[in-house]
mmCIF file of C-alpha atoms in Angstrom:
data_model
loop_
_atom_site.group_PDB
_atom_site.id
_atom_site.type_symbol
_atom_site.label_atom_id
_atom_site.label_comp_id
_atom_site.label_asym_id
_atom_site.label_seq_id
_atom_site.Cartn_x
_atom_site.Cartn_y
_atom_site.Cartn_z
ATOM 1 C CA VAL A 273 -10.977 -2.699 -28.384
ATOM 2 C CA ASP A 274 -7.286 -3.726 -28.356
ATOM 3 C CA GLU A 275 -6.338 -0.203 -29.476
ATOM 4 C CA LYS A 276 -8.408 1.259 -26.631
ATOM 5 C CA ILE A 277 -6.761 -1.061 -24.080
ATOM 6 C CA ALA A 278 -3.307 -0.085 -25.398
ATOM 7 C CA LEU A 279 -4.232 3.600 -25.049
ATOM 8 C CA ILE A 280 -5.347 3.074 -21.443
ATOM 9 C CA ASP A 281 -2.090 1.192 -20.727
ATOM 10 C CA ASN A 282 -0.145 4.230 -21.957
ATOM 11 C CA GLN A 283 -2.221 6.499 -19.714
ATOM 12 C CA ILE A 284 -1.551 4.219 -16.737
ATOM 13 C CA ASP A 285 2.206 4.291 -17.443
ATOM 14 C CA GLU A 286 2.189 8.091 -17.733
ATOM 15 C CA THR A 287 0.210 8.495 -14.493
ATOM 16 C CA GLU A 288 2.519 6.109 -12.617
ATOM 17 C CA THR A 289 5.531 8.088 -13.857
ATOM 18 C CA LEU A 290 3.857 11.315 -12.719
ATOM 19 C CA LYS A 291 3.124 9.814 -9.280
ATOM 20 C CA LYS A 292 6.720 8.631 -8.891
ATOM 21 C CA GLY A 293 8.029 12.110 -9.726
ATOM 22 C CA LEU A 294 5.574 13.802 -7.375
ATOM 23 C CA MET A 295 6.489 11.462 -4.525
ATOM 24 C CA GLN A 296 10.174 12.135 -5.026
ATOM 25 C CA LYS A 297 9.631 15.897 -5.089
ATOM 26 C CA LEU A 298 6.994 16.296 -2.366
ATOM 27 C CA LEU A 299 8.585 13.903 0.140
ATOM 28 C CA THR A 300 11.970 15.630 -0.110
ATOM 29 C CA GLU A 301 11.146 19.245 -0.985
ATOM 30 C CA GLY A 302 7.674 19.632 0.485
ATOM 31 C CA ILE A 303 5.415 22.503 -0.555
ATOM 32 C CA GLY A 304 6.792 26.020 -0.990
ATOM 33 C CA HIS A 305 10.116 25.610 0.859
ATOM 34 C CA ARG A 306 13.304 27.436 -0.125
ATOM 35 C CA GLU A 307 15.839 26.379 2.507
ATOM 36 C CA PHE A 308 16.974 22.781 2.845
ATOM 37 C CA LYS A 309 19.284 20.520 4.836
ATOM 38 C CA ASP A 310 20.819 17.082 4.386
ATOM 39 C CA SER A 311 19.248 14.212 6.340
ATOM 40 C CA GLU A 312 19.097 10.438 6.607
ATOM 41 C CA VAL A 313 16.359 10.394 3.970
ATOM 42 C CA GLY A 314 18.031 12.909 1.689
ATOM 43 C CA ARG A 315 17.613 16.659 1.191
ATOM 44 C CA ILE A 316 14.608 17.977 3.127
ATOM 45 C CA PRO A 317 13.262 21.399 4.214
ATOM 46 C CA ILE A 318 14.939 22.950 7.249
ATOM 47 C CA GLY A 319 11.687 22.878 9.233
ATOM 48 C CA TRP A 320 11.240 19.117 8.818
ATOM 49 C CA GLY A 321 12.512 16.364 11.085
ATOM 50 C CA VAL A 322 13.390 12.708 10.484
ATOM 51 C CA SER A 323 12.535 9.794 12.754
ATOM 52 C CA LYS A 324 12.501 6.036 12.825
ATOM 53 C CA VAL A 325 8.928 4.975 12.230
ATOM 54 C CA GLY A 326 8.954 2.854 15.397
ATOM 55 C CA ASN A 327 9.599 5.967 17.505
ATOM 56 C CA ILE A 328 6.336 7.512 16.317
ATOM 57 C CA PHE A 329 3.967 4.601 15.872
ATOM 58 C CA ASN A 330 3.025 1.605 17.970
ATOM 59 C CA CYS A 331 3.143 -1.584 15.982
ATOM 60 C CA ILE A 332 1.461 -4.965 15.860
ATOM 61 C CA VAL A 333 3.553 -8.046 15.179
ATOM 62 C CA PRO A 334 1.439 -11.148 14.452
ATOM 63 C CA GLY A 335 1.659 -14.364 16.425
ATOM 64 C CA ARG A 336 3.711 -17.280 15.123
ATOM 65 C CA ASN A 337 0.831 -19.733 14.878
ATOM 66 C CA LYS A 338 -1.750 -20.010 12.119
ATOM 67 C CA PRO A 339 -5.450 -20.071 13.082
ATOM 68 C CA ILE A 340 -7.214 -23.426 13.162
ATOM 69 C CA ASP A 341 -10.789 -22.218 13.551
ATOM 70 C CA PHE A 342 -11.845 -19.952 10.658
ATOM 71 C CA ASN A 343 -15.291 -19.333 12.065
ATOM 72 C CA GLY A 344 -15.582 -15.600 12.617
ATOM 73 C CA ASN A 345 -16.018 -12.244 10.915
ATOM 74 C CA ILE A 346 -12.556 -10.636 11.149
ATOM 75 C CA PRO A 347 -10.588 -10.973 7.865
ATOM 76 C CA TRP A 348 -7.402 -13.051 8.065
ATOM 77 C CA VAL A 349 -5.110 -11.017 5.793
ATOM 78 C CA THR A 350 -1.921 -12.173 4.067
ATOM 79 C CA THR A 351 0.374 -10.447 1.558
ATOM 80 C CA PRO A 352 -1.440 -11.745 -1.582
ATOM 81 C CA ASP A 353 -4.587 -9.975 -0.344
ATOM 82 C CA ILE A 354 -2.906 -6.587 -0.875
ATOM 83 C CA ASP A 355 -3.494 -5.362 -4.409
ATOM 84 C CA SER A 356 -4.401 -1.699 -3.884
ATOM 85 C CA LYS A 357 -3.843 1.242 -1.553
ATOM 86 C CA TYR A 358 -6.675 0.192 0.768
ATOM 87 C CA ILE A 359 -7.697 -3.165 2.184
ATOM 88 C CA SER A 360 -11.007 -4.144 3.737
ATOM 89 C CA ASP A 361 -11.307 -7.859 3.024
ATOM 90 C CA THR A 362 -9.463 -11.079 2.259
ATOM 91 C CA LYS A 363 -9.407 -12.848 -1.128
ATOM 92 C CA SER A 364 -9.167 -16.234 0.584
ATOM 93 C CA ASN A 365 -12.490 -15.719 2.415
ATOM 94 C CA LEU A 366 -10.835 -16.749 5.671
ATOM 95 C CA TYR A 367 -12.223 -15.078 8.806
ATOM 96 C CA ILE A 368 -11.518 -15.635 12.488
ATOM 97 C CA ASN A 369 -12.925 -14.387 15.784
ATOM 98 C CA LYS A 370 -11.295 -12.615 18.725
ATOM 99 C CA SER A 371 -11.015 -15.823 20.729
ATOM 100 C CA GLU A 372 -9.034 -17.558 17.987
ATOM 101 C CA ALA A 373 -6.850 -14.463 17.597
ATOM 102 C CA ASN A 374 -5.984 -14.633 21.302
ATOM 103 C CA LYS A 375 -5.104 -18.330 21.011
ATOM 104 C CA ILE A 376 -2.528 -17.690 18.289
ATOM 105 C CA GLY A 377 -1.131 -14.565 19.974
ATOM 106 C CA SER A 378 -2.381 -12.086 17.388
ATOM 107 C CA LYS A 379 -3.914 -8.673 17.994
ATOM 108 C CA ILE A 380 -6.615 -7.006 15.962
ATOM 109 C CA VAL A 381 -5.253 -4.318 13.627
ATOM 110 C CA PRO A 382 -7.493 -1.236 13.923
ATOM 111 C CA ILE A 383 -9.014 0.807 11.105
ATOM 112 C CA ASN A 384 -6.715 3.358 9.431
ATOM 113 C CA SER A 385 -3.526 1.438 10.223
ATOM 114 C CA VAL A 386 -0.762 0.874 7.674
ATOM 115 C CA ILE A 387 0.185 -2.748 7.046
ATOM 116 C CA MET A 388 3.467 -3.640 5.332
ATOM 117 C CA SER A 389 4.951 -6.862 3.978
ATOM 118 C CA CYS A 390 8.155 -7.857 5.764
ATOM 119 C CA VAL A 391 8.891 -11.216 4.088
ATOM 120 C CA GLY A 392 9.763 -11.879 0.453
ATOM 121 C CA ASN A 393 8.655 -8.885 -1.615
ATOM 122 C CA LEU A 394 9.303 -6.196 1.003
ATOM 123 C CA GLY A 395 7.348 -2.982 1.428
ATOM 124 C CA ILE A 396 3.976 -3.905 -0.075
ATOM 125 C CA LEU A 397 1.647 -1.473 1.696
ATOM 126 C CA ALA A 398 -2.040 -0.901 2.369
ATOM 127 C CA ILE A 399 -4.238 1.166 4.662
ATOM 128 C CA THR A 400 -6.868 -0.783 6.592
ATOM 129 C CA LYS A 401 -10.494 0.196 6.102
ATOM 130 C CA ARG A 402 -11.809 -2.257 8.694
ATOM 131 C CA GLU A 403 -10.428 -4.281 11.591
ATOM 132 C CA ILE A 404 -8.270 -7.162 10.370
ATOM 133 C CA ILE A 405 -5.831 -9.782 11.674
ATOM 134 C CA ILE A 406 -2.522 -10.274 9.856
ATOM 135 C CA ASN A 407 -0.245 -13.262 9.388
ATOM 136 C CA GLN A 408 3.514 -13.465 10.003
ATOM 137 C CA GLN A 409 4.463 -11.930 6.662
ATOM 138 C CA LEU A 410 2.982 -8.564 7.638
ATOM 139 C CA HIS A 411 3.742 -5.778 10.109
ATOM 140 C CA ALA A 412 1.234 -3.110 11.198
ATOM 141 C CA PHE A 413 1.723 0.518 12.244
ATOM 142 C CA ILE A 414 -1.074 1.969 14.391
ATOM 143 C CA PRO A 415 -2.331 5.519 13.637
ATOM 144 C CA THR A 416 -1.590 8.481 15.893
ATOM 145 C CA GLU A 417 -3.022 11.982 16.054
ATOM 146 C CA SER A 418 0.325 13.557 15.165
ATOM 147 C CA MET A 419 0.739 11.727 11.837
ATOM 148 C CA ASP A 420 -1.384 11.507 8.704
ATOM 149 C CA THR A 421 -1.859 7.826 7.867
ATOM 150 C CA GLU A 422 -1.945 8.493 4.125
ATOM 151 C CA PHE A 423 1.337 10.390 4.398
ATOM 152 C CA LEU A 424 2.917 7.457 6.271
ATOM 153 C CA HIS A 425 1.820 5.139 3.461
ATOM 154 C CA TYR A 426 3.617 7.277 0.871
ATOM 155 C CA ALA A 427 6.674 7.907 3.069
ATOM 156 C CA LEU A 428 7.216 4.170 3.621
ATOM 157 C CA ASN A 429 6.749 3.599 -0.108
ATOM 158 C CA THR A 430 9.908 5.607 -0.796
ATOM 159 C CA GLN A 431 12.039 3.529 1.598
ATOM 160 C CA LYS A 432 12.044 0.153 -0.186
ATOM 161 C CA LYS A 433 15.744 0.505 -0.998
ATOM 162 C CA TYR A 434 16.437 0.861 2.724
ATOM 163 C CA MET A 435 14.237 -2.151 3.502
ATOM 164 C CA ASN A 436 16.142 -4.368 1.072
ATOM 165 C CA LYS A 437 19.432 -3.140 2.522
ATOM 166 C CA ILE A 438 18.628 -4.052 6.138
ATOM 167 C CA ALA A 439 16.661 -7.252 5.453
ATOM 168 C CA THR A 440 18.133 -10.551 6.608
ATOM 169 C CA LYS A 441 19.537 -12.232 3.500
ATOM 170 C CA THR A 442 18.298 -15.817 3.401
ATOM 171 C CA ALA A 443 16.544 -17.762 0.656
ATOM 172 C CA VAL A 444 13.640 -15.400 1.318
ATOM 173 C CA PRO A 445 14.559 -11.908 2.615
ATOM 174 C CA TYR A 446 12.740 -10.776 5.736
ATOM 175 C CA MET A 447 12.668 -7.923 8.239
ATOM 176 C CA ASN A 448 12.096 -8.548 11.931
ATOM 177 C CA LYS A 449 10.323 -6.151 14.290
ATOM 178 C CA GLU A 450 13.434 -4.065 14.911
ATOM 179 C CA ASN A 451 14.156 -3.795 11.190
ATOM 180 C CA CYS A 452 10.603 -2.668 10.411
ATOM 181 C CA ASN A 453 10.583 -0.090 13.185
ATOM 182 C CA SER A 454 13.985 1.303 12.168
ATOM 183 C CA ILE A 455 12.785 2.620 8.792
ATOM 184 C CA PRO A 456 13.454 6.389 8.643
ATOM 185 C CA ILE A 457 10.717 8.734 7.421
ATOM 186 C CA PRO A 458 10.568 12.524 6.966
ATOM 187 C CA LEU A 459 8.430 14.490 9.434
ATOM 188 C CA PRO A 460 6.752 17.613 8.039
ATOM 189 C CA PRO A 461 4.176 19.464 10.166
ATOM 190 C CA LEU A 462 0.834 17.627 10.256
ATOM 191 C CA LYS A 463 -0.899 20.187 8.017
ATOM 192 C CA GLU A 464 1.745 19.763 5.320
ATOM 193 C CA GLN A 465 1.607 15.969 5.657
ATOM 194 C CA THR A 466 -2.102 16.134 4.862
ATOM 195 C CA GLN A 467 -1.555 18.464 1.883
ATOM 196 C CA ILE A 468 1.134 16.188 0.425
ATOM 197 C CA ALA A 469 -1.039 13.105 0.938
ATOM 198 C CA GLN A 470 -4.003 14.788 -0.780
ATOM 199 C CA ILE A 471 -1.925 15.655 -3.863
ATOM 200 C CA LEU A 472 -0.575 12.118 -4.157
ATOM 201 C CA SER A 473 -4.020 10.624 -3.529
ATOM 202 C CA THR A 474 -5.255 12.441 -6.634
ATOM 203 C CA THR A 475 -2.864 10.411 -8.797
ATOM 204 C CA ASP A 476 -3.939 7.196 -7.038
ATOM 205 C CA GLU A 477 -7.588 8.013 -7.775
ATOM 206 C CA LYS A 478 -6.702 8.606 -11.441
ATOM 207 C CA LEU A 479 -4.897 5.244 -11.577
ATOM 208 C CA GLU A 480 -7.886 3.484 -10.006
ATOM 209 C CA ILE A 481 -10.236 4.965 -12.625
ATOM 210 C CA LEU A 482 -7.913 3.931 -15.467
ATOM 211 C CA ARG A 483 -7.513 0.381 -14.132
ATOM 212 C CA ASP A 484 -11.279 0.002 -13.770
ATOM 213 C CA LYS A 485 -11.692 1.275 -17.331
ATOM 214 C CA LYS A 486 -9.091 -1.179 -18.617
ATOM 215 C CA GLU A 487 -10.829 -4.067 -16.853
ATOM 216 C CA ALA A 488 -14.150 -3.045 -18.420
ATOM 217 C CA PHE A 489 -12.653 -3.086 -21.925
ATOM 218 C CA GLN A 490 -10.928 -6.421 -21.259
ATOM 219 C CA ASN A 491 -14.301 -7.887 -20.252
ATOM 220 C CA LEU A 492 -15.878 -6.349 -23.353
ATOM 221 C CA LYS A 493 -13.209 -7.938 -25.541
ATOM 222 C CA LYS A 494 -13.720 -11.317 -23.887
ATOM 223 C CA GLY A 495 -17.460 -11.120 -24.504
ATOM 224 C CA LEU A 496 -17.008 -10.033 -28.123
ATOM 225 C CA MET A 497 -14.559 -12.861 -28.813
ATOM 226 C CA GLN A 498 -17.003 -15.373 -27.384
ATOM 227 C CA LYS A 499 -19.868 -14.108 -29.530
ATOM 228 C CA LEU A 500 -18.007 -13.322 -32.779
ATOM 229 C CA LEU A 501 -15.648 -16.295 -32.916
ATOM 230 C CA THR A 502 -18.428 -18.809 -32.341
ATOM 231 C CA GLY A 503 -20.808 -17.218 -34.827
ATOM 232 C CA GLU A 504 -23.354 -16.381 -32.141
ATOM 233 C CA VAL A 505 -23.273 -12.870 -33.567
ATOM 234 C CA ARG A 506 -22.636 -12.652 -37.312
ATOM 235 C CA VAL A 507 -20.897 -9.808 -39.084
ATOM 236 C CA ILE A 508 -22.062 -8.439 -42.414
ATOM 237 C CA VAL A 509 -19.599 -9.414 -45.154
#
């Protein structure tokens, strides 16, 4: 079982390396282009543009106060809740209602938005699969018809170096609203955005399968250790 887990770990590493290479190539060279130009985000196809993300998307900045009444059905999401590409719930099991959200000055983040950490470990990202409310450590970009949300997720993922550069340097680095909205992203045509996002999503799906498989073998190992090392199941000597 340990050998199988080690094999899956190698496959995860290889797939993550592949994804990193694809992101670098697709988000700078696109698909099938031959002529390029220099830009704020590096070398990109001539037909692409570049824009600050805040010029394209509306954003939601959470209120400063923490909820008091956790008696509702809208997930109260913080950075530790983000552990995959998509988010639809909270690990803390904390939920609030619209009335409480209004009291603390927070707006509801709609489905298919991109949320991003802006305090501490910058640039942790997820796409919302249900309405949520975020705390002060997160910033939300609201979807538009002219941009593919999945593409935005990947484009922001390549700008962590920029985020760390502009962040306010205190004991804990943070980006304010202006910092978050100033992040530059490449702007291919919508059709190409969708194609790029679909290719990269394939590697994410592969990673998800491998991680689920690894977890299954880890649980198998745990069960075997419990049974074999207590003598509940005997081996033939």
